[in-house]
Coordinates of C-alpha atoms and ligand atoms in Angstrom, one line a residue:
X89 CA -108.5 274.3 -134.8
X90 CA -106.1 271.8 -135.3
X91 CA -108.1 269.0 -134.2
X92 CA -111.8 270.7 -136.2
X93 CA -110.0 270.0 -139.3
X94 CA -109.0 266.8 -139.0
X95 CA -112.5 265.8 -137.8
X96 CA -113.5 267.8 -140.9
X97 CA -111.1 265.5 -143.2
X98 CA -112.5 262.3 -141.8
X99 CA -115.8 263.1 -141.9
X100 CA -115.4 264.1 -145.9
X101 CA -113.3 260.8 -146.4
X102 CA -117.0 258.9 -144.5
X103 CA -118.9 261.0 -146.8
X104 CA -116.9 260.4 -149.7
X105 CA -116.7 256.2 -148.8
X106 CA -120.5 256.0 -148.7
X107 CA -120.8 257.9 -152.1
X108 CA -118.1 255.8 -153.6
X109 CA -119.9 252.7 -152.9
X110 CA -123.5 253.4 -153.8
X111 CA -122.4 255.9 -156.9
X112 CA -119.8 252.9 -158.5
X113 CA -121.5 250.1 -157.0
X114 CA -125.0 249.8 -157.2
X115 CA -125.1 246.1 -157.4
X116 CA -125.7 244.5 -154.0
X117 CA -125.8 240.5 -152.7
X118 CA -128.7 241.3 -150.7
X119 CA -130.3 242.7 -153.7
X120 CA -133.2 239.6 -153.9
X121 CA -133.4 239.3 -149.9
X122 CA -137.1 240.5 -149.2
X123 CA -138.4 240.7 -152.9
X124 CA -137.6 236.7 -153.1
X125 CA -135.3 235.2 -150.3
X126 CA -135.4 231.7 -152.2
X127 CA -133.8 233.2 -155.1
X128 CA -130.5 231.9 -155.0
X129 CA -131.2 228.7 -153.4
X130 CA -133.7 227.7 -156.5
X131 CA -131.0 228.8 -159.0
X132 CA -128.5 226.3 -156.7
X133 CA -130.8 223.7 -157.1
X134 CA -131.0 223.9 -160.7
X135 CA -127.7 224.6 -161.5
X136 CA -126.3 221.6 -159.2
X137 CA -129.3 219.0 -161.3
X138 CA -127.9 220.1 -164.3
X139 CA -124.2 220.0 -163.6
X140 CA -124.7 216.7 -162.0
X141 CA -126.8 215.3 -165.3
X142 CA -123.6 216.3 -167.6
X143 CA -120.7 218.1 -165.7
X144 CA -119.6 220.1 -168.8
X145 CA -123.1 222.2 -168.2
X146 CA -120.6 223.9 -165.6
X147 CA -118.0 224.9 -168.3
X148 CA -121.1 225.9 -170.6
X149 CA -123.4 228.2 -168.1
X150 CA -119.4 229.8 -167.0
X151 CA -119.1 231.0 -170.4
X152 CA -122.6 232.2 -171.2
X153 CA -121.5 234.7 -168.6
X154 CA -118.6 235.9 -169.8
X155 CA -120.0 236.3 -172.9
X156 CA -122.7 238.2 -171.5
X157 CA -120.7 240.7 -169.7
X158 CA -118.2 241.2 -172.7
X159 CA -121.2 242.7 -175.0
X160 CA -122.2 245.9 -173.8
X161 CA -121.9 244.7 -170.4
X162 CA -124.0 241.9 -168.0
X163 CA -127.6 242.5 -169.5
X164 CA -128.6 239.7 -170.5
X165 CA -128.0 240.1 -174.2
X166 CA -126.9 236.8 -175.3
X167 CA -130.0 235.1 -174.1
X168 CA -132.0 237.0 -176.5
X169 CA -133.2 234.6 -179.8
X170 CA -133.5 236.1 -183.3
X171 CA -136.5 238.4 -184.3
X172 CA -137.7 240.4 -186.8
X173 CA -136.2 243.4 -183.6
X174 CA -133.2 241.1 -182.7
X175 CA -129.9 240.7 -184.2
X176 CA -129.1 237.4 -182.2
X177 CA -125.5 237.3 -180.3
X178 CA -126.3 233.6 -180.6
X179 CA -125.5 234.0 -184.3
X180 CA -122.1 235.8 -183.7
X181 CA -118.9 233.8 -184.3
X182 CA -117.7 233.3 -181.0
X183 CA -121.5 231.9 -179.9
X184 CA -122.8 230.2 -182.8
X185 CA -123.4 226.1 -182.5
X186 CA -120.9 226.7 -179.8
X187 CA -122.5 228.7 -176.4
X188 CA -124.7 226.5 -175.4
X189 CA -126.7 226.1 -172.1
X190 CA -129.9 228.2 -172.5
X191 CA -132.0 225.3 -172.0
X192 CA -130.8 225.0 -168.6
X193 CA -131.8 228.9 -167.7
X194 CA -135.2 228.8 -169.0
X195 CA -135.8 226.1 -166.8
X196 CA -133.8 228.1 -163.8
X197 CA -135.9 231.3 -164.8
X198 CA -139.4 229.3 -164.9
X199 CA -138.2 227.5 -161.4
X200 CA -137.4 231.1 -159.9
X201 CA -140.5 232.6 -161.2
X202 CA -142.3 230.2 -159.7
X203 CA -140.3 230.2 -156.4
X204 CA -140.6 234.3 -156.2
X205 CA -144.0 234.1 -157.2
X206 CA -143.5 236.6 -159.6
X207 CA -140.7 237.7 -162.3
X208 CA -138.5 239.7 -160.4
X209 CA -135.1 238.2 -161.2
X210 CA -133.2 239.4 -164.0
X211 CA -131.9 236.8 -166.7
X212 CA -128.5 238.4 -166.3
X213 CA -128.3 237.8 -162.6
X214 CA -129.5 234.2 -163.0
X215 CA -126.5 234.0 -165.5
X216 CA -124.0 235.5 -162.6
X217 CA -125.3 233.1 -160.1
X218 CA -125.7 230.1 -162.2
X219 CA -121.8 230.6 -163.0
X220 CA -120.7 231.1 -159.7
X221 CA -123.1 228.2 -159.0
X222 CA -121.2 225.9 -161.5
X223 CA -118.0 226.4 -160.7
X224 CA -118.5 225.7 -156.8
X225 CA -120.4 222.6 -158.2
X226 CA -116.9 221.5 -160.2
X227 CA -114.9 222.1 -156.8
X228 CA -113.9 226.2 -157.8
X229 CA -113.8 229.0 -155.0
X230 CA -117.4 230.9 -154.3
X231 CA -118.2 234.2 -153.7
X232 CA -120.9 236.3 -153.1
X233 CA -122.5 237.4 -156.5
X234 CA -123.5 241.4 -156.4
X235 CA -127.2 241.2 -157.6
X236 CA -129.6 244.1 -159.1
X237 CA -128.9 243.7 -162.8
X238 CA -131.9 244.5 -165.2
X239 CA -132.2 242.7 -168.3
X240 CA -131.4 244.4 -172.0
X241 CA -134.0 245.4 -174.7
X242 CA -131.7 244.8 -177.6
X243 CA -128.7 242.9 -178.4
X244 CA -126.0 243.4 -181.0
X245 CA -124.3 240.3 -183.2
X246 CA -121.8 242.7 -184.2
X247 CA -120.8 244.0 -180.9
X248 CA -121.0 240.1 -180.2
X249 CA -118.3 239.7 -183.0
X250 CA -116.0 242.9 -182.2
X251 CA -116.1 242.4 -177.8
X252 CA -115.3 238.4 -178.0
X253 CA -111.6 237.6 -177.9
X254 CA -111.1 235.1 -180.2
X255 CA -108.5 232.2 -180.0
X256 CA -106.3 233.2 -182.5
X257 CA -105.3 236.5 -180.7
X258 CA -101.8 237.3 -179.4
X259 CA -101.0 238.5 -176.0
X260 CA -101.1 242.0 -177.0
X261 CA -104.5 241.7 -178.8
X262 CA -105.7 239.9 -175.6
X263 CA -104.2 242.1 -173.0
X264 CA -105.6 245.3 -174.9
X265 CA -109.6 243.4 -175.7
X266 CA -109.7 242.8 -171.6
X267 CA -108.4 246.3 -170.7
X268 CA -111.5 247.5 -173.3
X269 CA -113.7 245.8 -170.4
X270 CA -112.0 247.6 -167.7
X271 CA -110.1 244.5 -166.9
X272 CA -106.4 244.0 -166.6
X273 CA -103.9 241.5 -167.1
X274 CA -104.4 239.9 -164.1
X275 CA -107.9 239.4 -164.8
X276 CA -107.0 238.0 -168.1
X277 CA -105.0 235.2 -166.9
X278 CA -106.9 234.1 -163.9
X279 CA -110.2 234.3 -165.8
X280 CA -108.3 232.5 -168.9
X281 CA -108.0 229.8 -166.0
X282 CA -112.1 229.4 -166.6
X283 CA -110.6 227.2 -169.1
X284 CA -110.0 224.7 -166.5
X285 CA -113.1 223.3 -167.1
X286 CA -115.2 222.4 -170.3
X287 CA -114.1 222.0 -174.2
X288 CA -113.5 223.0 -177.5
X289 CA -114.1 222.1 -180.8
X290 CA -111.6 221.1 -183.4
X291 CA -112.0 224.2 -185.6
X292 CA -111.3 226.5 -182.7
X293 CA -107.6 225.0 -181.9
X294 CA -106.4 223.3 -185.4
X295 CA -104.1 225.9 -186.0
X296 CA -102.4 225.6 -182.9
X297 CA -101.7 222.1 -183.3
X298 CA -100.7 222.0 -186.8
X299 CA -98.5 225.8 -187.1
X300 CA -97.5 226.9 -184.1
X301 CA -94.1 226.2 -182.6
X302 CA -94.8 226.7 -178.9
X303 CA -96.6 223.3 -178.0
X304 CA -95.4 220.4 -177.0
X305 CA -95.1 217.7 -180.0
X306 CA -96.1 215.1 -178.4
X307 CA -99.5 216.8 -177.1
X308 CA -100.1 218.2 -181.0
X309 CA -99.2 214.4 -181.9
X310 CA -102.3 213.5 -179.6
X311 CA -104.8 216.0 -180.5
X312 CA -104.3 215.3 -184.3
X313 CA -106.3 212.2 -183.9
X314 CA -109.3 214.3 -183.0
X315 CA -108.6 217.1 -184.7
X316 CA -107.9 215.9 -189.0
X317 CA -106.3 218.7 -191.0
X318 CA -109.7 218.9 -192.7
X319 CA -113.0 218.2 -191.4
X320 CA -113.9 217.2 -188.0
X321 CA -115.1 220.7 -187.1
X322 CA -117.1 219.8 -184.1
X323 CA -114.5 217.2 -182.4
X324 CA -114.2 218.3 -178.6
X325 CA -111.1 218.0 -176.9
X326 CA -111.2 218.9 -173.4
X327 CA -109.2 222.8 -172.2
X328 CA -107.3 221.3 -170.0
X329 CA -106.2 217.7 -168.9
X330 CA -109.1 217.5 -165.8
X331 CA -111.9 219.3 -167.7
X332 CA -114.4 218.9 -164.9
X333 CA -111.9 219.8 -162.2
X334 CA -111.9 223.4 -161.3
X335 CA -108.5 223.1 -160.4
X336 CA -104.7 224.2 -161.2
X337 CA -104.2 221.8 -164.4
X338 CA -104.7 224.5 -166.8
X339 CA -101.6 226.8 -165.7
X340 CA -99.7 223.4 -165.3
X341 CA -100.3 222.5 -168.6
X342 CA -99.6 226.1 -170.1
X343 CA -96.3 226.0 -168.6
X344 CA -96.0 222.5 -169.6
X345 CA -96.9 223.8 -173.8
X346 CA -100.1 221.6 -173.2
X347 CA -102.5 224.9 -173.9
X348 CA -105.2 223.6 -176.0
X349 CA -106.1 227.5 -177.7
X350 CA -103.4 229.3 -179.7
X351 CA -104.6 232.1 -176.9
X352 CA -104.1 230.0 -174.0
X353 CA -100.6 229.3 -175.1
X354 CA -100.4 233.3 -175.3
X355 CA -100.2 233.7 -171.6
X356 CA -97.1 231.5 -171.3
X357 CA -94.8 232.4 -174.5
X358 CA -91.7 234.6 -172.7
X359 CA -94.4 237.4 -172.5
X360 CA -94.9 239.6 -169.5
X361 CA -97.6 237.1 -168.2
X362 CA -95.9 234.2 -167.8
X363 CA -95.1 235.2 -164.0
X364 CA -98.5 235.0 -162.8
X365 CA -98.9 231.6 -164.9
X366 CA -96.2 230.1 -162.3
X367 CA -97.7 231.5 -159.6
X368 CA -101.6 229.8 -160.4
X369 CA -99.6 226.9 -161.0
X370 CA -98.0 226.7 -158.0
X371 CA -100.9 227.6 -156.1
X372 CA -104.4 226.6 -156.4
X373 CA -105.5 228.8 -153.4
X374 CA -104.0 232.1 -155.1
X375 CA -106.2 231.0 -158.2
X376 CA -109.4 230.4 -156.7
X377 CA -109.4 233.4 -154.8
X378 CA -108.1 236.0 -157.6
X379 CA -110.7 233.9 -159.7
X380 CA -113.4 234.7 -157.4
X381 CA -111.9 238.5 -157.5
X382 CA -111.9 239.1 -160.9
X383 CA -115.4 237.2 -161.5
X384 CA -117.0 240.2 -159.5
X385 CA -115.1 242.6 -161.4
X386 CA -116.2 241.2 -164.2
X387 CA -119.6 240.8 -163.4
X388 CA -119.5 244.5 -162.5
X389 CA -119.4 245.4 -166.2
X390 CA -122.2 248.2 -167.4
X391 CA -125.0 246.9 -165.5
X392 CA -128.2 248.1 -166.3
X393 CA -129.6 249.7 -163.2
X394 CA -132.5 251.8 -162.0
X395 CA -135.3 252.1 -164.1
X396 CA -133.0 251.0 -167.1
X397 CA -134.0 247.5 -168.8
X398 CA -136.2 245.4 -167.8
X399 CA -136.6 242.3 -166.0
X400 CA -138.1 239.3 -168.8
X401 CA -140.5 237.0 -167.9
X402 CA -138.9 235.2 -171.0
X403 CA -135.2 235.4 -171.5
X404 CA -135.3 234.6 -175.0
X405 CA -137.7 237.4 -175.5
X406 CA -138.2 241.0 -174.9
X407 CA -141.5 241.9 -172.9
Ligands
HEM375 C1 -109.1 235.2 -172.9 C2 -109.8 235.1 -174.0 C3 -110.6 233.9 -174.3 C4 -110.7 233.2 -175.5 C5 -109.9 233.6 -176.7 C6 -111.6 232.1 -175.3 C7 -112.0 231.3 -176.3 C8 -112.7 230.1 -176.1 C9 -113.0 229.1 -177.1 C10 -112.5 229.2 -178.6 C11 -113.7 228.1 -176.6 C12 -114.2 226.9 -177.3 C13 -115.5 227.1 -177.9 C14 -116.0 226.0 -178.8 O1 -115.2 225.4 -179.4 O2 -117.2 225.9 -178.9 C15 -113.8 228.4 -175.2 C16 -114.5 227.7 -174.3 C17 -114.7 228.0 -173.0 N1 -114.4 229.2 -172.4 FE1 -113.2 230.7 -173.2 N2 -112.1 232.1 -174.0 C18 -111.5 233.2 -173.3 C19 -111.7 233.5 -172.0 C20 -112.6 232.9 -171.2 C21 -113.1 233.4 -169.9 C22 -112.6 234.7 -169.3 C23 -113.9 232.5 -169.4 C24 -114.7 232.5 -168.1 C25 -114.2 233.1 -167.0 C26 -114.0 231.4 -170.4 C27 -114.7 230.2 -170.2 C28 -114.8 229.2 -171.1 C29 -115.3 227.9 -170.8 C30 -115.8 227.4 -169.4 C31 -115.3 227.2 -172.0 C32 -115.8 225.7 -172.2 C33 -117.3 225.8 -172.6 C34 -118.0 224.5 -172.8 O3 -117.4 223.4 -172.6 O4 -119.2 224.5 -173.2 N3 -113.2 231.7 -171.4 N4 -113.2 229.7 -175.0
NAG376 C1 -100.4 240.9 -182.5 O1 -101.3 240.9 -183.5 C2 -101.5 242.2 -184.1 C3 -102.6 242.1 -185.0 O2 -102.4 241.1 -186.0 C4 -100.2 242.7 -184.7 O3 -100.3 244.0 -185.2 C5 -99.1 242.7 -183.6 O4 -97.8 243.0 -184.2 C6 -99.0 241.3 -182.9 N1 -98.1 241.4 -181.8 C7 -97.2 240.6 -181.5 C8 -96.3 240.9 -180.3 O5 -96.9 239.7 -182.2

């Protein structure tokens, strides 16, 4: 009797494992296998021309991503262009003349069309791959990207606007915006660390390096050459001090009061992150492989699934 109901509690935990994965996880890696095994090798390719051609395409295809997956989850949304149907997210604050990249997936979605032989990869898996893709290209972790995302028939510039974080945020706006997504504070400081690679403009840090108090003088000295108290909008300045490097510099300079963002500084200002700042810093392993953690959680956020969406032939367009 003893030994029935024990078999009977296992086989309910089995039971329960195999629901738990397919009912909470319906993304798969092998998603692409038979409908086009070249798949992710074509978006590799691509990815590695264009990162090669101008390494801050990386930094730029990263972020498309996460900016994806922050508006009503990884549908593609953001690839969407303005219509008389379409509210653009490329016309939201955070995106406007600043995400940038979209050249580079129409010609990965043309090259996997054509590889596949037909459109059956979403534009918001191409985005998943093509940022996994680009950090391994700037010498980040990898991972295996969970495929089977359809792509979006809308898209929202307000949702764009109100999901974003936006660099003038304090820790507890930040913490609370990521656990919005399902994400915690780990996830915000090691996926903060995507700031390891690429830049930003002028207008998005001036602030920082003219009123705050927790930065370094010497570093605000610095950026004030490419940053004027008025105009200048569109100077670059690179995240951190190795901006194609998908490296530890980042947390370094955090702890160092070398954050470029008023946000970045955030996650090192006495608050209850600093901790895991010290321990990226220290340890470049730790970060690549909670990065490569927390991208999949990420990329996890509200796929469509199913007979839900659509996959575009066009990602600018709706079919
Ligand atoms: C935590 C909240 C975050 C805030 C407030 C924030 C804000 C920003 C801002 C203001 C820029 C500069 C944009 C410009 O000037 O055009 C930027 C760039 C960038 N962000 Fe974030 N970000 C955050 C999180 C993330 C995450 C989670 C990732 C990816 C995992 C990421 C990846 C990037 C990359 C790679 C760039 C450089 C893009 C390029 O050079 O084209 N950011 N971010
Ligand atoms: C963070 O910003 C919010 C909104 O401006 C404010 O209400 C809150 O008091 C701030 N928190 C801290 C710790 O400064």
């Amino acid at each position: 009797m003893a030994s029935h109901k024990r078999f009977s509690v296992v086989l309910y935990a089995l039971v329960y494992a195999a629901f738990a994965t397919t009912a909470f996880s319906s993304l798969s890696s092998n998603y692409y296998d038979y409908s086009c095994p070249n798949a992710l090798s074509t978006i590799r390719s691509v990815v590695e021309a264009a990162v090669q051609k101008e390494y801050r395409m990386g930094a730029s295809l990263l972020r498309l991503h996460f900016h994806d997956c922050f508006v009503n989850g990884c549908d593609g949304s953001i690839l969407l262009d303005p219509s008389p149907t379409i509210d653009s997210e490329k016309n939201a604050r955070p995106n406007f003349q600043s995400a940038r990249g979209f050249e580079v997936v129409d010609e990965i979605k043309e090259a996997v069309d054509r590889a596949c032989g037909k459109p059956v990869v979403s534009c918001a898996d191409i985005l998943a791959v093509a940022a996994r893709d680009s950090v391994v290209a700037l010498g980040g972790p990898t991972w295996d990207v969970l495929l089977g995302r359809r792509d979006s028939t809308t898209a929202s510039r307000e949702a764009a606007d109100a999901s974003i974080p936006a660099p003038f945020f304090n820790l507890s706006q930040l913490i609370s915006n990521f656990k919005s997504h399902g994400l915690n504070e780990k996830d915000l400081v090691v996926l903060s660390g995507g700031h390891t690679i690429g830049y930003a403009r002028c207008a998005t840090f001036r602030d920082h390096i003219y009123s705050d108090s927790n930065i370094s003088p010497h570093f605000a000295e610095e950026l004030k050459y490419i940053c004027p108290r008025e105009g200048g909008d569109f100077n670059l300045a690179p995240l951190d001090r190795t901006a194609a490097n998908f490296d530890s510099a980042y947390f370094k300079d955090l702890v160092n009061k070398k954050g470029l963002l008023h946000s970045d500084q955030e996650l090192f200002n006495g608050g209850s992150t600093d901790a895991l700042v010290k321990i990226y810093k220290h340890s470049t392993v730790t970060f690549h492989n909670d990065f490569a953690e927390s991208m999949i959680k990420m990329g996890n956020i509200k796929p469509l699934t199913g007979n839900r969406g659509e996959i575009r032939f066009n990602c600018r367009r709706v079919n």
